[in-house]
PDB file of C-alpha atoms in Angstrom:
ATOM      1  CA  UNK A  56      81.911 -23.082  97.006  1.00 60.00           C
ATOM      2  CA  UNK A  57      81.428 -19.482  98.125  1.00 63.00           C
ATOM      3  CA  UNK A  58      82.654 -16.625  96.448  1.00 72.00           C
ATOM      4  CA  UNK A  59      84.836 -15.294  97.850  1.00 72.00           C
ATOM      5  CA  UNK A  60      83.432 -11.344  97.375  1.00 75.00           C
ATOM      6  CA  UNK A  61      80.498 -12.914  99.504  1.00 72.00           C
ATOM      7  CA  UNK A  62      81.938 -14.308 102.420  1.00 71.00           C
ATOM      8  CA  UNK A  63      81.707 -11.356 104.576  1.00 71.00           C
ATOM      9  CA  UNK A  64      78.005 -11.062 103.803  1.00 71.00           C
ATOM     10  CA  UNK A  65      77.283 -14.649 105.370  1.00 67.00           C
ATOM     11  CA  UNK A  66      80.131 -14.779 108.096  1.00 67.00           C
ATOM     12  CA  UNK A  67      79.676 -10.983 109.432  1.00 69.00           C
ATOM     13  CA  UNK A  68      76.902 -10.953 112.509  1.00 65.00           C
ATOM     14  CA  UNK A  69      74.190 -11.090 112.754  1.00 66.00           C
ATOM     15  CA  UNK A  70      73.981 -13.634 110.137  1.00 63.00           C
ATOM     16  CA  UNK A  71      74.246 -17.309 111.549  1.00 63.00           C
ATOM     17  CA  UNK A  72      76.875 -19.018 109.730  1.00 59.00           C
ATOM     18  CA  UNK A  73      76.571 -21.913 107.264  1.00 57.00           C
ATOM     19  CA  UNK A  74      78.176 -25.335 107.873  1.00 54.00           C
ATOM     20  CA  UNK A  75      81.087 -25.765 106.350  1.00 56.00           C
ATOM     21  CA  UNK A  76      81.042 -29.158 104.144  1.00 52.00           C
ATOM     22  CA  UNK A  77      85.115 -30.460 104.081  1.00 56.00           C
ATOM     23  CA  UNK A  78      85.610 -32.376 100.442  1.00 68.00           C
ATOM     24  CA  UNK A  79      85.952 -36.308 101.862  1.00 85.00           C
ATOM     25  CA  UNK A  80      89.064 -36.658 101.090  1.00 92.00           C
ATOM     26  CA  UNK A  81      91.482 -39.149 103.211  1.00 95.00           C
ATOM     27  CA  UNK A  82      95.420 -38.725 103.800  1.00 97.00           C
ATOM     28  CA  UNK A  83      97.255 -42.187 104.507  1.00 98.00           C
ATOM     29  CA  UNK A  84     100.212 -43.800 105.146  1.00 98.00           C
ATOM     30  CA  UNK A  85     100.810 -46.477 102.424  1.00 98.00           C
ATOM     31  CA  UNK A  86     103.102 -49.533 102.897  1.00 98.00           C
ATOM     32  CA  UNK A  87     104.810 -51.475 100.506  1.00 98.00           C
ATOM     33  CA  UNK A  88     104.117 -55.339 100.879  1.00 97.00           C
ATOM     34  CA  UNK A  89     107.520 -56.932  99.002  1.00 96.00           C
ATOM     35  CA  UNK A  90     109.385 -54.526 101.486  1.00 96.00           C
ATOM     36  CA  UNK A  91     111.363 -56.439 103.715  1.00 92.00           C
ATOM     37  CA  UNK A  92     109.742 -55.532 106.670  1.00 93.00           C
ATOM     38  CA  UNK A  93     106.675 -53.899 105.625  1.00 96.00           C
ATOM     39  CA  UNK A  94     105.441 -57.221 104.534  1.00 96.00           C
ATOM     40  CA  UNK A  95     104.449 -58.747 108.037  1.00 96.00           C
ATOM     41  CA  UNK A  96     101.220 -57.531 108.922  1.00 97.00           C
ATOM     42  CA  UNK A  97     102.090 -57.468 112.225  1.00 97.00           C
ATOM     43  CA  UNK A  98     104.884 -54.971 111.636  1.00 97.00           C
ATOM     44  CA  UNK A  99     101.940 -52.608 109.634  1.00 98.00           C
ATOM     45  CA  UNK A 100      99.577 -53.007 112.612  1.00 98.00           C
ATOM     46  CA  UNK A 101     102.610 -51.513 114.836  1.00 97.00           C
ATOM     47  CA  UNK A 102     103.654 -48.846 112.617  1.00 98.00           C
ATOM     48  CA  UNK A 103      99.785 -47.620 112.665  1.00 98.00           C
ATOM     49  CA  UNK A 104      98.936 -48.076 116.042  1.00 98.00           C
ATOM     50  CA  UNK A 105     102.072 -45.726 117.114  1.00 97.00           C
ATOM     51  CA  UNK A 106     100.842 -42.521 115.006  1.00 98.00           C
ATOM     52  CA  UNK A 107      98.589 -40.337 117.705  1.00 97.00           C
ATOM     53  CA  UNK A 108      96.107 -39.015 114.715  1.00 97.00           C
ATOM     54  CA  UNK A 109      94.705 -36.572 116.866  1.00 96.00           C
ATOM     55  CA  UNK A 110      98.251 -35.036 117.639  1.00 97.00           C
ATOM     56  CA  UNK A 111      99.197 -34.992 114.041  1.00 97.00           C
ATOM     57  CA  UNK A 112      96.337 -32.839 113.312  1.00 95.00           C
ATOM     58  CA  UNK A 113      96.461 -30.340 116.078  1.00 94.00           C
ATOM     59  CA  UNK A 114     100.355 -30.106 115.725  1.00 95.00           C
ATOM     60  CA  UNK A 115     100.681 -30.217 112.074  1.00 95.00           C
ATOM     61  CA  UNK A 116      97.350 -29.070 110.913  1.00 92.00           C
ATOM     62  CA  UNK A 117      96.241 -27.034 113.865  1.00 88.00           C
ATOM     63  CA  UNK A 118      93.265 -28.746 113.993  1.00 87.00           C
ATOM     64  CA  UNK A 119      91.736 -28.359 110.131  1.00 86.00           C
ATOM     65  CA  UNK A 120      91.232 -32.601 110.177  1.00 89.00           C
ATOM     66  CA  UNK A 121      89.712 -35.094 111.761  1.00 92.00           C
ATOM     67  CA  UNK A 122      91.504 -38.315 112.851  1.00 95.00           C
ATOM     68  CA  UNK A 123      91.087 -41.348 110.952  1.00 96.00           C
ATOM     69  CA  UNK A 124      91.333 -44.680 112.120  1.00 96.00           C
ATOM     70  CA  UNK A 125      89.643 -46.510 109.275  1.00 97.00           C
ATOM     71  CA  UNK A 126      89.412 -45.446 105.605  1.00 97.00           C
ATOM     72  CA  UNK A 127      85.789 -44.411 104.280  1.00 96.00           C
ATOM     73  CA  UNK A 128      85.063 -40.610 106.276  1.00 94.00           C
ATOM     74  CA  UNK A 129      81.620 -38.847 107.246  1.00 90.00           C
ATOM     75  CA  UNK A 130      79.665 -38.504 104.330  1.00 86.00           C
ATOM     76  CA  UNK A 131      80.218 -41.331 102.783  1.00 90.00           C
ATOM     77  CA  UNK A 132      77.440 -44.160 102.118  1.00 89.00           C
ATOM     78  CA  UNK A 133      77.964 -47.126 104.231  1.00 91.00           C
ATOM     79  CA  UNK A 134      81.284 -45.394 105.711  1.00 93.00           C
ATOM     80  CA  UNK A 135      80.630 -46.056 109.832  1.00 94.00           C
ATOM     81  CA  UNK A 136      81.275 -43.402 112.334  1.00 91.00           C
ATOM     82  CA  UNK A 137      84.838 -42.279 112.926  1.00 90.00           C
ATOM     83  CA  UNK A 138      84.609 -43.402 116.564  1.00 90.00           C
ATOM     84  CA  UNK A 139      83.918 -47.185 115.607  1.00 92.00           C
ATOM     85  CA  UNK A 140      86.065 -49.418 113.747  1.00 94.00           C
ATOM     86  CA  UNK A 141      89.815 -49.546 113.509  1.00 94.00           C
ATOM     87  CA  UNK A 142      92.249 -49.395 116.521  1.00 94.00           C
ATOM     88  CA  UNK A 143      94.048 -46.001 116.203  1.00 93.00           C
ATOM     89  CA  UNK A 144      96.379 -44.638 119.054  1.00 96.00           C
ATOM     90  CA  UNK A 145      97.876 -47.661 120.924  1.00 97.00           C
ATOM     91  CA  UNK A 146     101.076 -47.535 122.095  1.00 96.00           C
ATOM     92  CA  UNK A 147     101.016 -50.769 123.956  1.00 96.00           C
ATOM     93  CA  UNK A 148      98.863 -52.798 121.231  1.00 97.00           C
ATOM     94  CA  UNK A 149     101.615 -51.450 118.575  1.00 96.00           C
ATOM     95  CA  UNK A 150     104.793 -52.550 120.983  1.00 96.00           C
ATOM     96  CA  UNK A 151     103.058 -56.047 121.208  1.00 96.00           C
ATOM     97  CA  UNK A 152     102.847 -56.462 117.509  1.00 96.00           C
ATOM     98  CA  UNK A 153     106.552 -55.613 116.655  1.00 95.00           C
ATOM     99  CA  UNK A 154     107.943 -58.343 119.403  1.00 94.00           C
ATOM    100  CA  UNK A 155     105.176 -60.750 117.530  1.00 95.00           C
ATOM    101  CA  UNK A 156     106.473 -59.811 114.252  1.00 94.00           C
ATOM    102  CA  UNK A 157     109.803 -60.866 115.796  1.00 91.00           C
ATOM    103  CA  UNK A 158     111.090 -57.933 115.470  1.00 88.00           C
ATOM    104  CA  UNK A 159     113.589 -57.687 118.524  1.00 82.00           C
ATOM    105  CA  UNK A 160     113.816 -54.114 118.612  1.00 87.00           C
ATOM    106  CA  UNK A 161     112.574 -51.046 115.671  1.00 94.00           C
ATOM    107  CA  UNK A 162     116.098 -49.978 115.945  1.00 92.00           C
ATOM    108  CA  UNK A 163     117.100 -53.468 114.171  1.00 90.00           C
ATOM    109  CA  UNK A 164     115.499 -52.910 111.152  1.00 92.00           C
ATOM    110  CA  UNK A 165     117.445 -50.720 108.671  1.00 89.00           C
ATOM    111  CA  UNK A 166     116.642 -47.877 107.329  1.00 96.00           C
ATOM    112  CA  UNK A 167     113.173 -47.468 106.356  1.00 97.00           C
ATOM    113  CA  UNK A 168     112.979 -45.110 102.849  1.00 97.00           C
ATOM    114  CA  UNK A 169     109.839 -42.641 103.348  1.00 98.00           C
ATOM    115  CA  UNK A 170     108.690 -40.931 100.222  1.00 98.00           C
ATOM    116  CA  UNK A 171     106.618 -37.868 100.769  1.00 97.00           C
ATOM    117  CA  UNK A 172     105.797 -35.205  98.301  1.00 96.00           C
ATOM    118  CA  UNK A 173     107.729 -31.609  97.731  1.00 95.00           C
ATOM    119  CA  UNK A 174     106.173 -29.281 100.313  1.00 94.00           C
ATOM    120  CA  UNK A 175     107.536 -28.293 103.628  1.00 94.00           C
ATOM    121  CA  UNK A 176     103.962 -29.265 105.200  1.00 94.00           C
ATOM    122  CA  UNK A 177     104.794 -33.082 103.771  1.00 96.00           C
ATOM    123  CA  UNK A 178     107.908 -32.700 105.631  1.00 97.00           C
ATOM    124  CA  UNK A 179     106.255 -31.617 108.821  1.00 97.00           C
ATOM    125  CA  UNK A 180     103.883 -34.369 108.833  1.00 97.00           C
ATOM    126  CA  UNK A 181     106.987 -36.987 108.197  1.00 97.00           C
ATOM    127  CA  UNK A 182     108.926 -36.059 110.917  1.00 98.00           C
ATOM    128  CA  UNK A 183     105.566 -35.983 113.500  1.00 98.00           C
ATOM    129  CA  UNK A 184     105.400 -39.782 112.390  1.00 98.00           C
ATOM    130  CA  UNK A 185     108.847 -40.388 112.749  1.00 98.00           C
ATOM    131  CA  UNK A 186     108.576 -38.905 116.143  1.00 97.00           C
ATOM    132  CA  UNK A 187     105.694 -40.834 117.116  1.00 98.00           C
ATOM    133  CA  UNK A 188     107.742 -43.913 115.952  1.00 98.00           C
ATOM    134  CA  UNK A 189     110.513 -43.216 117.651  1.00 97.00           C
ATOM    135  CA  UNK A 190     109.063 -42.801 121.090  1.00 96.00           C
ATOM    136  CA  UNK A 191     106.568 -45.529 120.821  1.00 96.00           C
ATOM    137  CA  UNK A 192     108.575 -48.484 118.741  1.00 96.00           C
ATOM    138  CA  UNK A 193     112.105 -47.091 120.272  1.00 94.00           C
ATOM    139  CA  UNK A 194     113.161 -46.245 116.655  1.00 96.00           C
ATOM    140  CA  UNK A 195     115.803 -44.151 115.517  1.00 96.00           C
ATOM    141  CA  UNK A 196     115.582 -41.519 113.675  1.00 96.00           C
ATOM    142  CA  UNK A 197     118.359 -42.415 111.645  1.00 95.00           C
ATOM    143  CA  UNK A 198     116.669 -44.828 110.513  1.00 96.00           C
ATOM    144  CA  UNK A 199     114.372 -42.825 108.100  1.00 97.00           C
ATOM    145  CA  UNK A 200     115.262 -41.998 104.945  1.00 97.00           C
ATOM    146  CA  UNK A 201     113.198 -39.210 103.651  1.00 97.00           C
ATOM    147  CA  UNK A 202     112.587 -38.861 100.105  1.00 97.00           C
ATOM    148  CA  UNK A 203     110.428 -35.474  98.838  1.00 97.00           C
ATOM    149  CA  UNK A 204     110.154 -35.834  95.271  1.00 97.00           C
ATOM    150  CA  UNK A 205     107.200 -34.031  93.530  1.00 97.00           C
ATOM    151  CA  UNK A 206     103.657 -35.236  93.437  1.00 96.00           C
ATOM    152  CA  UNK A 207     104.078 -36.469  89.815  1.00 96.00           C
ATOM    153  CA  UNK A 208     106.773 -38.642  90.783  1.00 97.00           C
ATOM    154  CA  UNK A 209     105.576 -39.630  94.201  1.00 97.00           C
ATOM    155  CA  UNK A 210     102.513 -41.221  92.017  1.00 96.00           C
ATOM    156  CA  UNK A 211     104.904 -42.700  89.521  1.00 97.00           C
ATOM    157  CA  UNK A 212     107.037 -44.483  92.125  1.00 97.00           C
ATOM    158  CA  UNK A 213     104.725 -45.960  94.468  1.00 96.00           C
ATOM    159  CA  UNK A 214     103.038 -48.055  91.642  1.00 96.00           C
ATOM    160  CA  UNK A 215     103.775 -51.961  92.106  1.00 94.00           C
ATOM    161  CA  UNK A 216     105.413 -52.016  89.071  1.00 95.00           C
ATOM    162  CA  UNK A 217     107.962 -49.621  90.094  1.00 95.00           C
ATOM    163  CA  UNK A 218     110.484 -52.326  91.449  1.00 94.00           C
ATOM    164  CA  UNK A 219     113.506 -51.011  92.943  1.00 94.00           C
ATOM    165  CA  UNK A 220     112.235 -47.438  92.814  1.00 96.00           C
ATOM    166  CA  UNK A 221     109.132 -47.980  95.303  1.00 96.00           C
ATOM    167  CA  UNK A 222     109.962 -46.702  98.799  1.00 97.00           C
ATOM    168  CA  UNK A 223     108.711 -49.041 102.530  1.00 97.00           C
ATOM    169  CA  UNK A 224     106.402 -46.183 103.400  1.00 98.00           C
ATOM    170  CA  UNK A 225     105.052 -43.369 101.366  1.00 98.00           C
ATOM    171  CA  UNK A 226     102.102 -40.689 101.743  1.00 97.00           C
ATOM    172  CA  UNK A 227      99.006 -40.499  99.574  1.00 97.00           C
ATOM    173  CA  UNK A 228      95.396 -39.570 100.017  1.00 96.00           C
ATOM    174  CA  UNK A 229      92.141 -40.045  98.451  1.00 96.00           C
ATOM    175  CA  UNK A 230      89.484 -37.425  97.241  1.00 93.00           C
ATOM    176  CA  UNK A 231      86.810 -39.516  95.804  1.00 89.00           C
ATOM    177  CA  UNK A 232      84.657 -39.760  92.396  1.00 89.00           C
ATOM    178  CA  UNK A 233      81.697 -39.851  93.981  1.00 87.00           C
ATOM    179  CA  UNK A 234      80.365 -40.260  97.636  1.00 87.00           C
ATOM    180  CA  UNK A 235      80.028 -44.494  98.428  1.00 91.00           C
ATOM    181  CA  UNK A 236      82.047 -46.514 100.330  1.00 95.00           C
ATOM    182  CA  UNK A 237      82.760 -48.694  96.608  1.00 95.00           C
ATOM    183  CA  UNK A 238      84.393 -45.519  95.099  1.00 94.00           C
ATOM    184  CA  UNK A 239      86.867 -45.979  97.784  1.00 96.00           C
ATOM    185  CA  UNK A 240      87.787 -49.888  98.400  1.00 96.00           C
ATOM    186  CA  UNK A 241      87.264 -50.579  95.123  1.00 96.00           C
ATOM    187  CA  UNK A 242      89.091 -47.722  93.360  1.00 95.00           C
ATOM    188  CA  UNK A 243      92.126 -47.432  96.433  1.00 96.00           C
ATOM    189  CA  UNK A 244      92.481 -51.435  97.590  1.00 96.00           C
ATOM    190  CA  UNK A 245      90.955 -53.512  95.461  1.00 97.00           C
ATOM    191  CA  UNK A 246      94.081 -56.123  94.416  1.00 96.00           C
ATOM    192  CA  UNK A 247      92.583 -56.121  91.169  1.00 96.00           C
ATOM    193  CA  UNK A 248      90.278 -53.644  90.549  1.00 95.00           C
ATOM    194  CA  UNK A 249      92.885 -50.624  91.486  1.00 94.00           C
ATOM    195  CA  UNK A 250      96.016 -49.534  91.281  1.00 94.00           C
ATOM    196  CA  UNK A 251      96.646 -51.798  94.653  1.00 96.00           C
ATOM    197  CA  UNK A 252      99.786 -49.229  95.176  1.00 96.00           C
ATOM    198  CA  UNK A 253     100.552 -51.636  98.854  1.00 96.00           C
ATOM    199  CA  UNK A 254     100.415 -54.548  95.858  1.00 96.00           C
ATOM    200  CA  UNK A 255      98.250 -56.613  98.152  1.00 95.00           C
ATOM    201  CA  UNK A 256      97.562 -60.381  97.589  1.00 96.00           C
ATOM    202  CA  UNK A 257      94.090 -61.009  96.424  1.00 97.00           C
ATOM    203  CA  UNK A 258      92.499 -62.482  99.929  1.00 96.00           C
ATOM    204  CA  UNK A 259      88.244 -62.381 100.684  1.00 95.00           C
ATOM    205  CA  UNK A 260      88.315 -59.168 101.333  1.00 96.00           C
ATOM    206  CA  UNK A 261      88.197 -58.071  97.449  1.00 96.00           C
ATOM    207  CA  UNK A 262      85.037 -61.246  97.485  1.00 96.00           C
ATOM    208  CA  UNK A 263      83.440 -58.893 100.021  1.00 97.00           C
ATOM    209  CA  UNK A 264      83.988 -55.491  97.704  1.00 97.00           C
ATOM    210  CA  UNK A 265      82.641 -57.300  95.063  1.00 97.00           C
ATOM    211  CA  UNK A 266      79.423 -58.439  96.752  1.00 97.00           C
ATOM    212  CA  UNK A 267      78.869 -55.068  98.215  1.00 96.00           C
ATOM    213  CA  UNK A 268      79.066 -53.732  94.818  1.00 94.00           C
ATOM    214  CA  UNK A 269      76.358 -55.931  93.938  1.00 94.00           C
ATOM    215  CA  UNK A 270      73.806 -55.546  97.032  1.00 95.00           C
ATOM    216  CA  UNK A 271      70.780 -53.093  96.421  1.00 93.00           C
ATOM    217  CA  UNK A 272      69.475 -53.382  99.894  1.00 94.00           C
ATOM    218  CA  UNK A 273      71.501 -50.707 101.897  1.00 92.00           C
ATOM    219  CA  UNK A 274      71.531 -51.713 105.149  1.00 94.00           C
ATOM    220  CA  UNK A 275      72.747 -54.846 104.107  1.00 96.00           C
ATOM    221  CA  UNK A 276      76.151 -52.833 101.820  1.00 95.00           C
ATOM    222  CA  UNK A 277      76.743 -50.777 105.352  1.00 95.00           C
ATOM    223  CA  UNK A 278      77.473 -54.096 107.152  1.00 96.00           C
ATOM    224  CA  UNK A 279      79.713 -55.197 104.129  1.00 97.00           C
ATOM    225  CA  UNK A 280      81.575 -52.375 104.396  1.00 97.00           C
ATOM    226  CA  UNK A 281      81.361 -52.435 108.151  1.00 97.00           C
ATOM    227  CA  UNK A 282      83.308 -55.639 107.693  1.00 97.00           C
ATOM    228  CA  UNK A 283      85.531 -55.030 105.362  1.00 97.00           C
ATOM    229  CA  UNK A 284      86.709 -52.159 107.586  1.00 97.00           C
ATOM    230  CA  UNK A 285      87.237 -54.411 109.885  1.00 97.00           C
ATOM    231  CA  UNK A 286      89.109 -56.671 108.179  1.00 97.00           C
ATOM    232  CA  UNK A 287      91.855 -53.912 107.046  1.00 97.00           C
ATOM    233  CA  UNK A 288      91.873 -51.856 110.158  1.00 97.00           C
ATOM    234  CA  UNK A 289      90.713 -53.919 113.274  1.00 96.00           C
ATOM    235  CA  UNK A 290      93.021 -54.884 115.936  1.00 94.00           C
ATOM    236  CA  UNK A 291      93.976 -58.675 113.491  1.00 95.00           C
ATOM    237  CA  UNK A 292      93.561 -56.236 110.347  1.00 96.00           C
ATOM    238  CA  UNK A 293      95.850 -56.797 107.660  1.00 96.00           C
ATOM    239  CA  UNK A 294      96.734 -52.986 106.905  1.00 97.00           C
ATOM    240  CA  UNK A 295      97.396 -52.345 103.371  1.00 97.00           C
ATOM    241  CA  UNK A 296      97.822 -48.125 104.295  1.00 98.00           C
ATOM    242  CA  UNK A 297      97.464 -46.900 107.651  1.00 98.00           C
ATOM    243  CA  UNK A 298      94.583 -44.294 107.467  1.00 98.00           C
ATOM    244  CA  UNK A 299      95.533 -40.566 109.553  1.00 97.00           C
ATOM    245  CA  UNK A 300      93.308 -37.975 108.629  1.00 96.00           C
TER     246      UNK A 300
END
């Protein structure tokens, strides 16, 4: 960190600026797996595939991000490059996977309670995705309930033990502990390891964490963690959060 009562001595010409190092820390959209909806994968793969990352963080954070379409960023050991891995933006890939969710139209669903936290900004970036829902999936905005509670509470209600008071769809990110790709799957998705916030079933994917974990040679852990990206955020991913920036 620089001090503040320094910064004009390194930014003012003629002095070449340093790079700036951004904490790796991800935001995501989290879904709730005994929601009624929010339970079919294909239904997940939709709602991710509608949200334009790259909008969201010129329109909402004028530009101070970097889209995310899987969930380990730069910087992270055995995380792969942000262009690779995950299928982001798709309108038409997310339209196909409502109608095979059998979901006849987004409108049909009900409402859909959105917990955010407290600040207008968490607002802002709500109703972008809501927007981006509604012209992609043919949504309603009526739909979306929006709940801002504070951070405290947001935490407290998205556990899986939270019954009745979890929401479909709520916002979280992750800073992480230290810099490897294990810090995050294990800590964030792990269905037994973590918190599991999406409350996950335990499938191969938590196998694969646990190997990785266990592998010394590195290039070797990168293509675990290659695959287990896959596995969440490819285009037959099962989606526990939807990763954004």
């Amino acid at each position: 960190p620089l001090p503040f009562a320094r910064s004009d001595q390194f930014l003012t010409p003629p002095n070449v600026p340093p790079p700036f190092i951004s904490s790796e820390v991800v935001f995501y959209l989290g879904y709730n797996f005994d929601s009624r909806y929010f339970s079919i994968p294909e239904v997940r793969r939709a709602f991710s595939a509608a949200i334009d990352r790259e909008r969201l963080v010129e329109e909402v954070y004028n530009d101070r991000g970097l889209p995310m379409r899987h969930f380990t960023p730069p910087g992270v050991l055995g995380a792969p490059s942000v262009d690779e891995v995950g299928v982001g933006y798709s309108p038409s890939y997310a339209q196909i996977q409502l109608d095979e969710a059998g979901v006849k139209s987004c409108r049909l669903m009900g409402p859909i309670r959105y917990m955010i936290s407290a600040s207008d900004l968490a607002r802002q970036h709500a109703e972008a995705l809501i927007d981006m829902w509604v012209e992609v999936l043919d949504c309603q905005k009526a739909q979306f309930v929006i709940e801002q509670v504070q951070f405290g509470t947001l935490l407290a209600n998205s556990r899986k033990t939270s019954g009745e008071l979890r929401p479909d769809i709520f916002d979280l990110g992750w800073a992480s502990f230290y810099p490897d790709a294990h810090n995050w799957f294990d800590t964030v998705l792990h269905c037994s390891n973590s918190d599991n916030r999406p409350n996950r079933p335990c499938t191969d994917e938590d196998g694969l964490i646990n190997i990785a974990a266990t592998t010394f040679d590195f290039a070797e852990r990168a293509q675990l963690y290659r695959q287990i990206e896959n596995r969440f955020f490819a285009d037959d991913g099962s989606y526990p959060i939807a990763p954004l920036y």
